[in-house]
Amino acid sequence: EAGVTQFPSHSVIEKGQTVTLRCDPISGHDNLYWYRRVMGKEIKFLLHFVKESKQDESGMPNNRFLAERTGGTYSTLKVQPAELEDSGVYFCASSQASGYSPLHFGNGTRLTVT
Amino acid sequence: QKEVEQNSGPLSVPEGAIASLNCTYSDRVSQSFFWYRQYSGKSPELIMSIYSNGDKEDGRFTAQLNKASQYVSLLIRDSQPSDSATYLCADQKGGAGSYQLTFGKGTKLSVIP
């Protein structure tokens, strides 16, 4: 079974540019999460999809971040325009069951905004 | 702000010893607890989950949960150099259909050959 896959693994962009991160969850997993770890901090929740619907987006930092999951399969997270403080590692995770169940994480996308 | 606290370490143990990792959480409504292992540049990998008070053993790993004290621990027996990694503690809370994880900053473990 393939794990959670994220693209790209690294991205370096300039302040003000746009970046789109992609996540392919484990096949059949309806629940998809985005998390972020900025330097020196803990991994923090951004949002949660159930199929194509946003279940919880309380962790999204501001309206420069836009997440989509059209068709309930892969998801994208767009940052536009990027700011320096957006630098960090963006993780995607998925789970098959709703409720209290473990999440399976991808390797993350390391975003550097210069 | 509901938090999960871990000692950042580094925690150094000799090969073959028991490594003890500790975690406290502040939100009493938390229902599930997880330990993830993360090697540098890699994804967090689930190694243990625990949902009720007491001990749960899986191979060389034992998770312990005490909800009254809001305390979770992970014991690694017969530690190996390959266990050297950052260990992340997380709790999970439900509400309005979302079951997000709250992570601690992680404890870096170094097993010395």
PDB file of C-alpha atoms in Angstrom:
ATOM      1  CA  GLU A   1       0.000   0.000   0.000  1.00  0.00           C
ATOM      2  CA  ALA A   2       1.447   3.351  -1.015  1.00  0.00           C
ATOM      3  CA  GLY A   3       1.769   5.891   1.755  1.00  0.00           C
ATOM      4  CA  VAL A   4       0.863   9.551   1.792  1.00  0.00           C
ATOM      5  CA  THR A   5       2.748  11.313  -0.977  1.00  0.00           C
ATOM      6  CA  GLN A   6       3.620  14.981  -1.090  1.00  0.00           C
ATOM      7  CA  PHE A   7       5.019  17.147  -3.877  1.00  0.00           C
ATOM      8  CA  PRO A   8       7.382  18.900  -4.090  1.00  0.00           C
ATOM      9  CA  SER A   9       9.727  17.792  -1.340  1.00  0.00           C
ATOM     10  CA  HIS A  10      11.390  21.196  -1.297  1.00  0.00           C
ATOM     11  CA  SER A  11      10.398  24.607  -2.597  1.00  0.00           C
ATOM     12  CA  VAL A  12      12.301  27.871  -2.447  1.00  0.00           C
ATOM     13  CA  ILE A  13      10.399  30.981  -3.500  1.00  0.00           C
ATOM     14  CA  GLU A  14      10.684  34.694  -3.058  1.00  0.00           C
ATOM     15  CA  LYS A  15       8.408  36.751  -0.875  1.00  0.00           C
ATOM     16  CA  GLY A  16       5.297  37.695  -2.793  1.00  0.00           C
ATOM     17  CA  GLN A  17       5.331  34.671  -5.079  1.00  0.00           C
ATOM     18  CA  THR A  18       2.796  31.876  -5.134  1.00  0.00           C
ATOM     19  CA  VAL A  19       3.420  28.241  -4.264  1.00  0.00           C
ATOM     20  CA  THR A  20       1.128  25.235  -4.525  1.00  0.00           C
ATOM     21  CA  LEU A  21       1.735  22.114  -2.497  1.00  0.00           C
ATOM     22  CA  ARG A  22       0.135  18.809  -3.352  1.00  0.00           C
ATOM     23  CA  CYS A  23      -0.831  15.821  -1.247  1.00  0.00           C
ATOM     24  CA  ASP A  24      -1.983  12.390  -2.354  1.00  0.00           C
ATOM     25  CA  PRO A  25      -3.468  10.518   0.599  1.00  0.00           C
ATOM     26  CA  ILE A  26      -3.517   6.768   1.058  1.00  0.00           C
ATOM     27  CA  SER A  27      -6.081   5.321  -1.332  1.00  0.00           C
ATOM     28  CA  GLY A  28      -9.493   5.049   0.291  1.00  0.00           C
ATOM     29  CA  HIS A  29      -8.739   7.494   3.078  1.00  0.00           C
ATOM     30  CA  ASP A  30     -11.570   9.995   3.264  1.00  0.00           C
ATOM     31  CA  ASN A  31      -9.918  12.111   5.954  1.00  0.00           C
ATOM     32  CA  LEU A  32      -7.086  14.382   4.900  1.00  0.00           C
ATOM     33  CA  TYR A  33      -5.252  16.806   7.163  1.00  0.00           C
ATOM     34  CA  TRP A  34      -2.688  19.542   6.620  1.00  0.00           C
ATOM     35  CA  TYR A  35      -0.193  20.405   9.350  1.00  0.00           C
ATOM     36  CA  ARG A  36       2.762  22.765   9.487  1.00  0.00           C
ATOM     37  CA  ARG A  37       5.963  22.958  11.484  1.00  0.00           C
ATOM     38  CA  VAL A  38       7.810  26.232  11.589  1.00  0.00           C
ATOM     39  CA  MET A  39      11.377  26.441  12.888  1.00  0.00           C
ATOM     40  CA  GLY A  40      11.651  25.648  16.572  1.00  0.00           C
ATOM     41  CA  LYS A  41       7.941  25.097  17.043  1.00  0.00           C
ATOM     42  CA  GLU A  42       5.691  22.091  17.302  1.00  0.00           C
ATOM     43  CA  ILE A  43       3.718  20.629  14.406  1.00  0.00           C
ATOM     44  CA  LYS A  44       0.440  22.516  14.225  1.00  0.00           C
ATOM     45  CA  PHE A  45      -2.902  21.689  12.657  1.00  0.00           C
ATOM     46  CA  LEU A  46      -4.061  23.712   9.650  1.00  0.00           C
ATOM     47  CA  LEU A  47      -7.197  22.023   8.369  1.00  0.00           C
ATOM     48  CA  HIS A  48      -9.151  18.817   7.885  1.00  0.00           C
ATOM     49  CA  PHE A  49     -11.050  17.527   4.850  1.00  0.00           C
ATOM     50  CA  VAL A  50     -13.608  14.776   4.873  1.00  0.00           C
ATOM     51  CA  LYS A  51     -13.783  13.738   1.245  1.00  0.00           C
ATOM     52  CA  GLU A  52     -14.066  17.049  -0.612  1.00  0.00           C
ATOM     53  CA  SER A  53     -15.571  19.048   2.267  1.00  0.00           C
ATOM     54  CA  LYS A  54     -13.650  21.195   4.720  1.00  0.00           C
ATOM     55  CA  GLN A  55     -14.529  19.798   8.136  1.00  0.00           C
ATOM     56  CA  ASP A  56     -12.340  22.124  10.175  1.00  0.00           C
ATOM     57  CA  GLU A  57     -10.157  24.973   8.948  1.00  0.00           C
ATOM     58  CA  SER A  58      -9.635  26.619  12.318  1.00  0.00           C
ATOM     59  CA  GLY A  59      -5.860  26.311  12.058  1.00  0.00           C
ATOM     60  CA  MET A  60      -5.437  28.211   8.794  1.00  0.00           C
ATOM     61  CA  PRO A  61      -3.318  31.258   9.659  1.00  0.00           C
ATOM     62  CA  ASN A  62      -4.889  33.767   7.254  1.00  0.00           C
ATOM     63  CA  ASN A  63      -6.592  34.180   3.893  1.00  0.00           C
ATOM     64  CA  ARG A  64      -3.326  33.864   1.997  1.00  0.00           C
ATOM     65  CA  PHE A  65      -3.725  30.119   2.424  1.00  0.00           C
ATOM     66  CA  LEU A  66      -6.208  28.226   0.265  1.00  0.00           C
ATOM     67  CA  ALA A  67      -6.750  24.487   0.449  1.00  0.00           C
ATOM     68  CA  GLU A  68      -8.787  22.439  -1.980  1.00  0.00           C
ATOM     69  CA  ARG A  69      -9.681  18.806  -2.431  1.00  0.00           C
ATOM     70  CA  THR A  70     -11.700  18.572  -5.593  1.00  0.00           C
ATOM     71  CA  GLY A  71     -13.208  15.132  -6.119  1.00  0.00           C
ATOM     72  CA  GLY A  72     -12.194  14.019  -2.666  1.00  0.00           C
ATOM     73  CA  THR A  73      -8.876  12.538  -3.764  1.00  0.00           C
ATOM     74  CA  TYR A  74      -5.683  14.603  -3.753  1.00  0.00           C
ATOM     75  CA  SER A  75      -5.465  17.996  -2.088  1.00  0.00           C
ATOM     76  CA  THR A  76      -3.595  21.199  -2.818  1.00  0.00           C
ATOM     77  CA  LEU A  77      -2.513  23.964  -0.485  1.00  0.00           C
ATOM     78  CA  LYS A  78      -1.787  27.281  -2.134  1.00  0.00           C
ATOM     79  CA  VAL A  79       0.024  30.140  -0.458  1.00  0.00           C
ATOM     80  CA  GLN A  80      -0.490  33.456  -2.227  1.00  0.00           C
ATOM     81  CA  PRO A  81       1.349  35.751  -1.746  1.00  0.00           C
ATOM     82  CA  ALA A  82       3.986  34.013   0.328  1.00  0.00           C
ATOM     83  CA  GLU A  83       5.560  35.790   3.287  1.00  0.00           C
ATOM     84  CA  LEU A  84       8.794  35.059   5.141  1.00  0.00           C
ATOM     85  CA  GLU A  85       6.934  33.635   8.145  1.00  0.00           C
ATOM     86  CA  ASP A  86       5.348  30.983   5.930  1.00  0.00           C
ATOM     87  CA  SER A  87       8.646  29.113   5.794  1.00  0.00           C
ATOM     88  CA  GLY A  88       8.491  25.695   7.383  1.00  0.00           C
ATOM     89  CA  VAL A  89       7.632  22.084   6.695  1.00  0.00           C
ATOM     90  CA  TYR A  90       4.094  21.369   5.538  1.00  0.00           C
ATOM     91  CA  PHE A  91       2.841  17.890   6.323  1.00  0.00           C
ATOM     92  CA  CYS A  92      -0.159  16.112   4.945  1.00  0.00           C
ATOM     93  CA  ALA A  93      -1.773  13.211   6.765  1.00  0.00           C
ATOM     94  CA  SER A  94      -4.685  10.911   6.103  1.00  0.00           C
ATOM     95  CA  SER A  95      -6.831   8.450   7.988  1.00  0.00           C
ATOM     96  CA  GLN A  96      -9.409   5.947   6.870  1.00  0.00           C
ATOM     97  CA  ALA A  97     -11.823   6.221   9.731  1.00  0.00           C
ATOM     98  CA  SER A  98     -13.486   9.233  11.191  1.00  0.00           C
ATOM     99  CA  GLY A  99     -13.307   9.633  14.924  1.00  0.00           C
ATOM    100  CA  TYR A 100     -10.396   8.787  17.146  1.00  0.00           C
ATOM    101  CA  SER A 101      -7.932   7.086  14.848  1.00  0.00           C
ATOM    102  CA  PRO A 102      -4.237   7.513  14.074  1.00  0.00           C
ATOM    103  CA  LEU A 103      -3.052   9.656  11.212  1.00  0.00           C
ATOM    104  CA  HIS A 104      -0.511   8.565   8.611  1.00  0.00           C
ATOM    105  CA  PHE A 105       1.838  11.317   7.533  1.00  0.00           C
ATOM    106  CA  GLY A 106       3.671  12.138   4.335  1.00  0.00           C
ATOM    107  CA  ASN A 107       7.327  13.210   4.243  1.00  0.00           C
ATOM    108  CA  GLY A 108       6.364  16.849   4.048  1.00  0.00           C
ATOM    109  CA  THR A 109       7.217  19.767   1.805  1.00  0.00           C
ATOM    110  CA  ARG A 110       9.961  22.042   3.063  1.00  0.00           C
ATOM    111  CA  LEU A 111       9.032  25.577   2.031  1.00  0.00           C
ATOM    112  CA  THR A 112      11.587  28.350   2.187  1.00  0.00           C
ATOM    113  CA  VAL A 113      10.472  31.910   1.486  1.00  0.00           C
ATOM    114  CA  THR A 114      13.350  34.331   0.884  1.00  0.00           C
TER     115      THR A 114
ATOM    116  CA  GLN B   1      -4.147  27.368  24.773  1.00  0.00           C
ATOM    117  CA  LYS B   2      -4.338  23.607  25.227  1.00  0.00           C
ATOM    118  CA  GLU B   3      -0.854  22.176  25.063  1.00  0.00           C
ATOM    119  CA  VAL B   4       1.189  19.038  24.997  1.00  0.00           C
ATOM    120  CA  GLU B   5       4.522  19.364  26.790  1.00  0.00           C
ATOM    121  CA  GLN B   6       7.645  17.306  26.278  1.00  0.00           C
ATOM    122  CA  ASN B   7      11.217  17.638  27.434  1.00  0.00           C
ATOM    123  CA  SER B   8      13.134  18.543  24.286  1.00  0.00           C
ATOM    124  CA  GLY B   9      16.218  16.623  25.342  1.00  0.00           C
ATOM    125  CA  PRO B  10      18.500  15.434  23.991  1.00  0.00           C
ATOM    126  CA  LEU B  11      18.067  12.260  25.959  1.00  0.00           C
ATOM    127  CA  SER B  12      21.090  10.003  25.697  1.00  0.00           C
ATOM    128  CA  VAL B  13      20.991   6.342  26.708  1.00  0.00           C
ATOM    129  CA  PRO B  14      23.493   3.526  26.137  1.00  0.00           C
ATOM    130  CA  GLU B  15      22.633   0.727  23.757  1.00  0.00           C
ATOM    131  CA  GLY B  16      20.592  -1.954  25.513  1.00  0.00           C
ATOM    132  CA  ALA B  17      19.228   0.379  28.183  1.00  0.00           C
ATOM    133  CA  ILE B  18      15.642   1.489  28.724  1.00  0.00           C
ATOM    134  CA  ALA B  19      14.736   4.891  27.290  1.00  0.00           C
ATOM    135  CA  SER B  20      11.925   6.695  29.095  1.00  0.00           C
ATOM    136  CA  LEU B  21      10.100   9.508  27.317  1.00  0.00           C
ATOM    137  CA  ASN B  22       7.506  11.633  29.069  1.00  0.00           C
ATOM    138  CA  CYS B  23       4.664  13.875  28.021  1.00  0.00           C
ATOM    139  CA  THR B  24       1.976  15.889  29.791  1.00  0.00           C
ATOM    140  CA  TYR B  25      -1.171  17.364  28.311  1.00  0.00           C
ATOM    141  CA  SER B  26      -3.394  20.138  29.557  1.00  0.00           C
ATOM    142  CA  ASP B  27      -6.776  19.427  27.974  1.00  0.00           C
ATOM    143  CA  ARG B  28      -8.839  17.008  30.056  1.00  0.00           C
ATOM    144  CA  VAL B  29     -11.161  16.271  27.147  1.00  0.00           C
ATOM    145  CA  SER B  30      -8.376  14.592  25.189  1.00  0.00           C
ATOM    146  CA  GLN B  31      -9.346  11.010  24.423  1.00  0.00           C
ATOM    147  CA  SER B  32      -6.553   9.479  22.407  1.00  0.00           C
ATOM    148  CA  PHE B  33      -2.804   9.663  22.617  1.00  0.00           C
ATOM    149  CA  PHE B  34      -0.110   8.804  20.128  1.00  0.00           C
ATOM    150  CA  TRP B  35       3.629   8.479  19.961  1.00  0.00           C
ATOM    151  CA  TYR B  36       5.261   9.217  16.633  1.00  0.00           C
ATOM    152  CA  ARG B  37       8.908   8.705  15.739  1.00  0.00           C
ATOM    153  CA  GLN B  38      10.504  11.098  13.284  1.00  0.00           C
ATOM    154  CA  TYR B  39      13.885  10.674  11.670  1.00  0.00           C
ATOM    155  CA  SER B  40      15.483  13.811  10.311  1.00  0.00           C
ATOM    156  CA  GLY B  41      13.813  14.882   7.054  1.00  0.00           C
ATOM    157  CA  LYS B  42      11.270  12.091   7.195  1.00  0.00           C
ATOM    158  CA  SER B  43       7.603  11.804   8.020  1.00  0.00           C
ATOM    159  CA  PRO B  44       6.336  11.258  11.542  1.00  0.00           C
ATOM    160  CA  GLU B  45       5.802   7.503  11.875  1.00  0.00           C
ATOM    161  CA  LEU B  46       3.189   6.162  14.264  1.00  0.00           C
ATOM    162  CA  ILE B  47       4.655   3.731  16.771  1.00  0.00           C
ATOM    163  CA  MET B  48       2.081   3.588  19.563  1.00  0.00           C
ATOM    164  CA  SER B  49      -1.464   4.630  20.289  1.00  0.00           C
ATOM    165  CA  ILE B  50      -3.185   4.450  23.659  1.00  0.00           C
ATOM    166  CA  TYR B  51      -6.764   5.252  24.569  1.00  0.00           C
ATOM    167  CA  SER B  52      -7.333   4.034  28.123  1.00  0.00           C
ATOM    168  CA  ASN B  53      -5.514   4.235  31.442  1.00  0.00           C
ATOM    169  CA  GLY B  54      -2.749   1.750  32.040  1.00  0.00           C
ATOM    170  CA  ASP B  55      -0.017   0.174  29.992  1.00  0.00           C
ATOM    171  CA  LYS B  56       0.023  -0.964  26.383  1.00  0.00           C
ATOM    172  CA  GLU B  57       2.905  -3.052  25.106  1.00  0.00           C
ATOM    173  CA  ASP B  58       4.011  -3.643  21.533  1.00  0.00           C
ATOM    174  CA  GLY B  59       7.349  -5.381  21.130  1.00  0.00           C
ATOM    175  CA  ARG B  60      10.056  -3.273  22.744  1.00  0.00           C
ATOM    176  CA  PHE B  61       7.691  -0.334  23.226  1.00  0.00           C
ATOM    177  CA  THR B  62       5.351   0.286  26.156  1.00  0.00           C
ATOM    178  CA  ALA B  63       3.017   3.271  26.337  1.00  0.00           C
ATOM    179  CA  GLN B  64       1.589   4.332  29.669  1.00  0.00           C
ATOM    180  CA  LEU B  65      -1.391   6.614  30.196  1.00  0.00           C
ATOM    181  CA  ASN B  66      -2.613   8.226  33.401  1.00  0.00           C
ATOM    182  CA  LYS B  67      -5.604  10.444  32.673  1.00  0.00           C
ATOM    183  CA  ALA B  68      -5.923  11.619  36.277  1.00  0.00           C
ATOM    184  CA  SER B  69      -2.399  13.016  36.142  1.00  0.00           C
ATOM    185  CA  GLN B  70      -2.678  13.937  32.440  1.00  0.00           C
ATOM    186  CA  TYR B  71       0.512  12.086  31.761  1.00  0.00           C
ATOM    187  CA  VAL B  72       1.655   9.839  28.929  1.00  0.00           C
ATOM    188  CA  SER B  73       4.958   8.035  28.675  1.00  0.00           C
ATOM    189  CA  LEU B  74       6.818   5.789  26.274  1.00  0.00           C
ATOM    190  CA  LEU B  75       9.354   3.193  27.359  1.00  0.00           C
ATOM    191  CA  ILE B  76      11.743   1.686  24.852  1.00  0.00           C
ATOM    192  CA  ARG B  77      13.418  -1.469  26.102  1.00  0.00           C
ATOM    193  CA  ASP B  78      16.741  -2.752  24.784  1.00  0.00           C
ATOM    194  CA  SER B  79      17.372   0.553  23.032  1.00  0.00           C
ATOM    195  CA  GLN B  80      19.171   0.325  19.693  1.00  0.00           C
ATOM    196  CA  PRO B  81      21.122   2.973  17.775  1.00  0.00           C
ATOM    197  CA  SER B  82      18.364   2.800  15.149  1.00  0.00           C
ATOM    198  CA  ASP B  83      15.957   4.146  17.786  1.00  0.00           C
ATOM    199  CA  SER B  84      17.815   7.455  17.685  1.00  0.00           C
ATOM    200  CA  ALA B  85      15.212   9.927  16.464  1.00  0.00           C
ATOM    201  CA  THR B  86      12.828  12.607  17.666  1.00  0.00           C
ATOM    202  CA  TYR B  87       9.768  11.240  19.457  1.00  0.00           C
ATOM    203  CA  LEU B  88       6.579  13.242  19.204  1.00  0.00           C
ATOM    204  CA  CYS B  89       3.732  12.958  21.661  1.00  0.00           C
ATOM    205  CA  ALA B  90       0.264  13.962  20.477  1.00  0.00           C
ATOM    206  CA  ASP B  91      -3.233  14.011  21.872  1.00  0.00           C
ATOM    207  CA  GLN B  92      -6.433  13.922  19.901  1.00  0.00           C
ATOM    208  CA  LYS B  93      -9.644  15.695  20.669  1.00  0.00           C
ATOM    209  CA  GLY B  94     -12.936  15.486  18.880  1.00  0.00           C
ATOM    210  CA  GLY B  95     -15.431  18.199  18.246  1.00  0.00           C
ATOM    211  CA  ALA B  96     -17.768  19.094  15.408  1.00  0.00           C
ATOM    212  CA  GLY B  97     -16.489  16.104  13.459  1.00  0.00           C
ATOM    213  CA  SER B  98     -12.850  17.100  13.502  1.00  0.00           C
ATOM    214  CA  TYR B  99     -10.225  15.017  15.258  1.00  0.00           C
ATOM    215  CA  GLN B 100      -7.095  17.064  15.012  1.00  0.00           C
ATOM    216  CA  LEU B 101      -3.867  16.165  16.756  1.00  0.00           C
ATOM    217  CA  THR B 102      -2.025  18.512  19.104  1.00  0.00           C
ATOM    218  CA  PHE B 103       1.688  17.784  19.153  1.00  0.00           C
ATOM    219  CA  GLY B 104       4.442  18.432  21.613  1.00  0.00           C
ATOM    220  CA  LYS B 105       7.742  19.786  20.338  1.00  0.00           C
ATOM    221  CA  GLY B 106       9.317  16.364  20.532  1.00  0.00           C
ATOM    222  CA  THR B 107      12.116  14.721  22.513  1.00  0.00           C
ATOM    223  CA  LYS B 108      15.345  13.926  20.708  1.00  0.00           C
ATOM    224  CA  LEU B 109      16.656  10.515  21.698  1.00  0.00           C
ATOM    225  CA  SER B 110      20.221   9.442  21.092  1.00  0.00           C
ATOM    226  CA  VAL B 111      21.188   5.801  21.696  1.00  0.00           C
ATOM    227  CA  ILE B 112      24.927   5.484  22.153  1.00  0.00           C
ATOM    228  CA  PRO B 113      26.551   2.265  20.844  1.00  0.00           C
TER     229      PRO B 113
END
